[in-house]
């Protein structure tokens, strides 16, 4: 996956490119991240990248010309025509389903707004899709870009070891994950559920599925509305709900 990032703060992205699973993916060449800053494309004496909004109002906006030049510069580096995504509170919510679709692309350009955002003419000219990582306002789109890149990079084949890829099943199935335990079997009086020590893989599968469905019902019932549960899943969820009542 090739990602071009248009940002005034490329140094923020070392958290993604130099740490953990995503840092390893960059080192292995599974993810490539390139940067382009509007500041490098501001040619006036003060290298101005922002300006006051027409119509008045608080704050500043990112200027058209430096941003457009920065976008064109990064697009030229893309190995294939990139999908241009703008991170903004006005975007479509980022979901695991959308992450899975984005992970299929060869190249992305991520626009990171600062101040109160960017001139709408850039969105009209260059942006294919606006994405939001949640209903709150941040000081810039960079954290959203890193969230998106992290979620997408995990899905690139070979990035996660086999053991980790099992983690995908629950959320990509559309429900929350089940509880997890590791050694010791007992800690300060708290025991690991016996079923997980039983070695009975079918019982363990059913227990984990029941816990996932039950927790989804308890914490995020709206996620269940879009799901068509199998007979087994419906039965396990019903059992979980009955046990909650007692
Ligand atoms: N919720 C998000 O994904 C998000 C993205 C960017 C951001 N801040 C930069 C910005 C502010 C206003 C308009 C456009 C961009 N805050 C939150």
CSV table of C-alpha atoms and ligand atoms in Angstrom, one decimal:
chain,number,residue,atom,x,y,z
A,1,UNK,CA,0.0,0.0,0.0
A,2,UNK,CA,1.3,3.4,-1.0
A,3,UNK,CA,0.0,6.4,1.0
A,4,UNK,CA,0.8,10.0,0.2
A,5,UNK,CA,0.1,12.4,3.1
A,6,UNK,CA,-0.5,16.1,2.7
A,7,UNK,CA,0.3,17.7,6.1
A,8,UNK,CA,1.9,20.6,7.8
A,9,UNK,CA,3.3,18.2,10.4
A,10,UNK,CA,4.9,15.2,8.8
A,11,UNK,CA,6.9,14.6,12.0
A,12,UNK,CA,3.7,13.5,13.7
A,13,UNK,CA,3.7,10.4,11.6
A,14,UNK,CA,6.8,8.9,13.1
A,15,UNK,CA,4.4,7.4,15.7
A,16,UNK,CA,3.1,5.3,12.8
A,17,UNK,CA,6.2,4.8,10.6
A,18,UNK,CA,8.7,4.0,13.4
A,19,UNK,CA,6.7,2.0,15.9
A,20,UNK,CA,5.0,-1.4,16.3
A,21,UNK,CA,3.3,-3.4,13.6
A,22,UNK,CA,3.0,-0.4,11.2
A,23,UNK,CA,6.6,0.5,11.7
A,24,UNK,CA,7.6,-3.0,10.8
A,25,UNK,CA,5.3,-2.9,7.8
A,26,UNK,CA,7.1,0.2,6.6
A,27,UNK,CA,10.5,-1.4,7.2
A,28,UNK,CA,9.4,-4.4,5.2
A,29,UNK,CA,8.1,-2.3,2.3
A,30,UNK,CA,4.5,-3.6,2.9
A,31,UNK,CA,3.5,0.1,3.5
A,32,UNK,CA,5.1,3.1,2.0
A,33,UNK,CA,4.3,6.6,3.3
A,34,UNK,CA,5.3,9.8,1.4
A,35,UNK,CA,4.8,13.4,2.6
A,36,UNK,CA,4.1,16.7,1.0
A,37,UNK,CA,3.7,19.9,3.0
A,38,UNK,CA,1.8,23.0,1.8
A,39,UNK,CA,4.5,25.0,3.6
A,40,UNK,CA,7.0,23.9,0.9
A,41,UNK,CA,4.6,25.2,-1.7
A,42,UNK,CA,3.9,28.6,-0.2
A,43,UNK,CA,6.1,30.9,-2.3
A,44,UNK,CA,5.4,34.3,-0.6
A,45,UNK,CA,8.0,35.8,1.7
A,46,UNK,CA,6.2,34.5,4.8
A,47,UNK,CA,5.4,31.1,3.3
A,48,UNK,CA,1.7,31.7,4.1
A,49,UNK,CA,-0.5,28.6,4.1
A,50,UNK,CA,-3.6,30.0,5.9
A,51,UNK,CA,-5.9,33.0,5.5
A,52,UNK,CA,-9.0,34.5,7.0
A,53,UNK,CA,-12.4,33.1,5.9
A,54,UNK,CA,-14.6,35.1,3.5
A,55,UNK,CA,-17.8,36.1,5.3
A,56,UNK,CA,-16.0,36.5,8.6
A,57,UNK,CA,-16.0,34.1,11.5
A,58,UNK,CA,-13.4,32.8,13.9
A,59,UNK,CA,-10.1,31.1,12.9
A,60,UNK,CA,-8.3,30.6,9.7
A,61,UNK,CA,-8.5,28.3,6.6
A,62,UNK,CA,-5.9,26.5,4.6
A,63,UNK,CA,-5.2,28.5,1.4
A,64,UNK,CA,-6.0,27.0,-2.0
A,65,UNK,CA,-2.7,27.5,-3.9
A,66,UNK,CA,-0.2,25.9,-1.5
A,67,UNK,CA,-2.5,23.0,-0.8
A,68,UNK,CA,-3.3,22.3,-4.5
A,69,UNK,CA,0.5,22.4,-5.3
A,70,UNK,CA,1.2,20.0,-2.4
A,71,UNK,CA,-1.6,17.6,-3.6
A,72,UNK,CA,-0.3,17.7,-7.2
A,73,UNK,CA,3.3,17.0,-6.0
A,74,UNK,CA,2.3,14.0,-3.9
A,75,UNK,CA,-0.1,12.6,-6.6
A,76,UNK,CA,2.9,12.5,-9.0
A,77,UNK,CA,4.7,10.2,-6.7
A,78,UNK,CA,1.8,7.7,-6.5
A,79,UNK,CA,2.5,4.4,-8.3
A,80,UNK,CA,-1.2,4.4,-9.5
A,81,UNK,CA,-4.0,6.9,-9.5
A,82,UNK,CA,-4.7,7.4,-5.8
A,83,UNK,CA,-8.0,7.8,-4.1
A,84,UNK,CA,-7.9,11.2,-2.4
A,85,UNK,CA,-9.4,11.1,1.1
A,86,UNK,CA,-10.0,14.2,3.3
A,87,UNK,CA,-10.1,13.6,7.0
A,88,UNK,CA,-12.8,15.9,8.5
A,89,UNK,CA,-15.7,15.9,11.0
A,90,UNK,CA,-18.0,16.3,8.0
A,91,UNK,CA,-16.9,12.9,6.6
A,92,UNK,CA,-18.5,9.5,6.6
A,93,UNK,CA,-17.7,7.6,9.8
A,94,UNK,CA,-14.7,5.2,9.4
A,95,UNK,CA,-15.9,1.6,10.0
A,96,UNK,CA,-14.0,-1.7,9.8
A,97,UNK,CA,-16.1,-2.4,6.7
A,98,UNK,CA,-14.7,0.7,5.0
A,99,UNK,CA,-11.2,-0.1,6.3
A,100,UNK,CA,-11.4,-3.5,4.6
A,101,UNK,CA,-12.4,-1.8,1.3
A,102,UNK,CA,-9.6,0.8,1.5
A,103,UNK,CA,-7.1,-2.0,2.2
A,104,UNK,CA,-7.8,-3.3,-1.3
A,105,UNK,CA,-6.5,-0.1,-2.9
A,106,UNK,CA,-3.0,0.3,-4.2
A,107,UNK,CA,-2.6,3.9,-3.3
A,108,UNK,CA,-4.2,6.6,-1.2
A,109,UNK,CA,-3.6,10.3,-0.7
A,110,UNK,CA,-4.7,11.6,2.7
A,111,UNK,CA,-5.3,15.3,3.2
A,112,UNK,CA,-4.8,16.6,6.7
A,113,UNK,CA,-6.6,19.8,7.4
A,114,UNK,CA,-5.5,22.3,10.1
A,115,UNK,CA,-7.1,25.4,11.5
A,116,UNK,CA,-10.9,25.4,10.6
A,117,UNK,CA,-10.4,23.3,7.5
A,118,UNK,CA,-9.7,23.9,3.9
A,119,UNK,CA,-11.1,26.0,1.1
A,120,UNK,CA,-14.2,24.1,-0.3
A,121,UNK,CA,-12.8,24.5,-3.9
A,122,UNK,CA,-10.0,22.0,-3.0
A,123,UNK,CA,-12.7,19.5,-1.9
A,124,UNK,CA,-14.6,20.1,-5.1
A,125,UNK,CA,-11.5,19.7,-7.3
A,126,UNK,CA,-9.5,17.0,-5.6
A,127,UNK,CA,-11.3,15.0,-2.9
A,128,UNK,CA,-12.9,11.7,-3.7
A,129,UNK,CA,-14.1,11.0,-0.2
A,130,UNK,CA,-14.4,12.6,3.2
A,131,UNK,CA,-13.9,10.4,6.2
A,132,UNK,CA,-14.4,11.1,9.9
A,133,UNK,CA,-12.9,9.1,12.7
A,134,UNK,CA,-15.6,10.2,15.1
A,135,UNK,CA,-17.9,13.0,16.1
A,136,UNK,CA,-15.4,15.4,17.7
A,137,UNK,CA,-13.1,18.1,16.4
A,138,UNK,CA,-9.3,17.7,16.6
A,139,UNK,CA,-6.6,20.3,16.0
A,140,UNK,CA,-5.8,18.6,12.7
A,141,UNK,CA,-6.6,15.7,10.4
A,142,UNK,CA,-3.2,14.0,11.1
A,143,UNK,CA,-4.5,11.7,14.0
A,144,UNK,CA,-7.4,10.7,11.7
A,145,UNK,CA,-4.9,9.9,8.9
A,146,UNK,CA,-2.8,7.8,11.3
A,147,UNK,CA,-5.9,6.0,12.6
A,148,UNK,CA,-7.0,5.1,9.1
A,149,UNK,CA,-3.4,4.1,8.0
A,150,UNK,CA,-3.0,1.9,11.1
A,151,UNK,CA,-6.4,0.1,10.6
A,152,UNK,CA,-5.7,-0.4,6.9
A,153,UNK,CA,-2.1,-1.6,7.3
A,154,UNK,CA,-3.1,-4.3,9.8
A,155,UNK,CA,-5.2,-5.9,7.0
A,156,UNK,CA,-2.4,-6.0,4.4
A,157,UNK,CA,-1.6,-9.8,4.0
A,158,UNK,CA,1.6,-10.7,5.9
A,159,UNK,CA,1.6,-7.6,8.2
A,160,UNK,CA,0.1,-9.4,11.2
A,161,UNK,CA,1.5,-12.8,12.2
A,162,UNK,CA,-1.1,-15.7,11.8
A,163,UNK,CA,-1.8,-15.6,15.5
A,164,UNK,CA,-2.9,-11.9,15.4
A,165,UNK,CA,-5.1,-12.3,12.3
A,166,UNK,CA,-7.6,-14.3,14.4
A,167,UNK,CA,-8.3,-10.9,16.1
A,168,UNK,CA,-9.9,-9.7,12.9
A,169,UNK,CA,-12.8,-12.2,13.0
A,170,UNK,CA,-14.9,-10.6,15.6
A,171,UNK,CA,-15.1,-7.0,14.5
A,172,UNK,CA,-15.1,-7.8,10.8
A,173,UNK,CA,-17.9,-10.2,11.6
A,174,UNK,CA,-19.8,-7.1,12.8
A,175,UNK,CA,-19.7,-7.7,16.6
A,176,UNK,CA,-17.5,-6.9,19.5
A,177,UNK,CA,-14.7,-9.2,20.7
A,178,UNK,CA,-15.0,-11.7,23.5
A,179,UNK,CA,-13.0,-11.5,26.8
A,180,UNK,CA,-9.4,-12.8,26.6
A,181,UNK,CA,-7.2,-14.4,29.3
A,182,UNK,CA,-3.6,-15.6,29.5
A,183,UNK,CA,-1.4,-17.0,32.3
A,184,UNK,CA,-1.6,-17.2,35.3
A,185,UNK,CA,-4.8,-19.4,35.5
A,186,UNK,CA,-5.6,-17.7,38.9
A,187,UNK,CA,-4.5,-14.2,39.8
A,188,UNK,CA,-5.3,-12.7,43.2
A,189,UNK,CA,-8.4,-14.9,43.5
A,190,UNK,CA,-9.6,-14.3,39.9
A,191,UNK,CA,-9.8,-17.5,37.9
A,192,UNK,CA,-9.8,-17.9,34.1
A,193,UNK,CA,-13.2,-19.3,32.9
A,194,UNK,CA,-12.8,-23.2,33.0
A,195,UNK,CA,-14.1,-23.6,29.4
A,196,UNK,CA,-10.9,-21.9,28.1
A,197,UNK,CA,-8.7,-24.4,30.0
A,198,UNK,CA,-10.8,-27.4,28.8
A,199,UNK,CA,-9.1,-28.0,25.5
A,200,UNK,CA,-12.5,-28.6,24.0
A,201,UNK,CA,-12.2,-26.4,21.0
A,202,UNK,CA,-15.9,-26.6,20.0
A,203,UNK,CA,-17.0,-25.6,23.5
A,204,UNK,CA,-14.4,-22.8,23.4
A,205,UNK,CA,-15.6,-21.6,20.0
A,206,UNK,CA,-19.3,-21.5,21.2
A,207,UNK,CA,-18.3,-19.8,24.5
A,208,UNK,CA,-16.4,-17.1,22.7
A,209,UNK,CA,-19.2,-16.5,20.1
A,210,UNK,CA,-21.8,-16.3,22.9
A,211,UNK,CA,-19.6,-13.8,24.8
A,212,UNK,CA,-19.1,-11.7,21.7
A,213,UNK,CA,-22.8,-11.6,20.8
A,214,UNK,CA,-23.8,-11.0,24.5
A,215,UNK,CA,-21.3,-8.1,24.9
A,216,UNK,CA,-22.5,-6.6,21.7
A,217,UNK,CA,-26.1,-6.8,22.8
A,218,UNK,CA,-25.2,-5.2,26.2
A,219,UNK,CA,-22.8,-2.4,25.0
A,220,UNK,CA,-23.6,-1.7,21.3
A,221,UNK,CA,-27.1,-3.1,20.6
A,222,UNK,CA,-27.4,-1.0,17.4
A,223,UNK,CA,-24.6,-3.1,15.8
A,224,UNK,CA,-26.9,-6.2,16.0
A,225,UNK,CA,-29.6,-4.4,14.1
A,226,UNK,CA,-27.7,-4.7,10.8
A,227,UNK,CA,-26.8,-8.4,11.3
A,228,UNK,CA,-28.6,-11.5,10.3
A,229,UNK,CA,-27.6,-14.0,13.0
A,230,UNK,CA,-27.5,-17.7,12.2
A,231,UNK,CA,-29.7,-20.1,14.2
A,232,UNK,CA,-26.7,-21.0,16.4
A,233,UNK,CA,-25.9,-17.3,17.0
A,234,UNK,CA,-29.5,-16.5,17.8
A,235,UNK,CA,-29.6,-19.4,20.3
A,236,UNK,CA,-26.3,-18.4,22.0
A,237,UNK,CA,-27.4,-14.8,22.3
A,238,UNK,CA,-30.8,-15.9,23.8
A,239,UNK,CA,-28.9,-18.0,26.3
A,240,UNK,CA,-26.7,-15.1,27.2
A,241,UNK,CA,-29.7,-12.8,27.7
A,242,UNK,CA,-31.5,-15.4,29.9
A,243,UNK,CA,-28.4,-15.8,32.0
A,244,UNK,CA,-28.3,-12.0,32.5
A,245,UNK,CA,-31.8,-12.0,33.8
A,246,UNK,CA,-31.0,-14.5,36.6
B,1,LIG,N1,-13.4,13.7,13.4
B,1,LIG,C1,-12.4,13.7,12.5
B,1,LIG,O1,-12.1,12.8,11.8
B,1,LIG,C2,-11.6,15.0,12.4
B,1,LIG,C3,-10.8,15.3,11.3
B,1,LIG,C4,-10.1,16.5,11.3
B,1,LIG,C5,-10.2,17.4,12.4
B,1,LIG,N2,-9.6,18.6,12.4
B,1,LIG,C6,-9.1,19.2,11.2
B,1,LIG,C7,-10.3,19.8,10.5
B,1,LIG,C8,-11.2,20.7,11.2
B,1,LIG,C9,-12.3,21.2,10.6
B,1,LIG,C10,-12.6,20.8,9.3
B,1,LIG,C11,-11.7,19.9,8.6
B,1,LIG,C12,-10.6,19.4,9.3
B,1,LIG,N3,-10.9,17.0,13.5
B,1,LIG,C13,-11.6,15.9,13.5
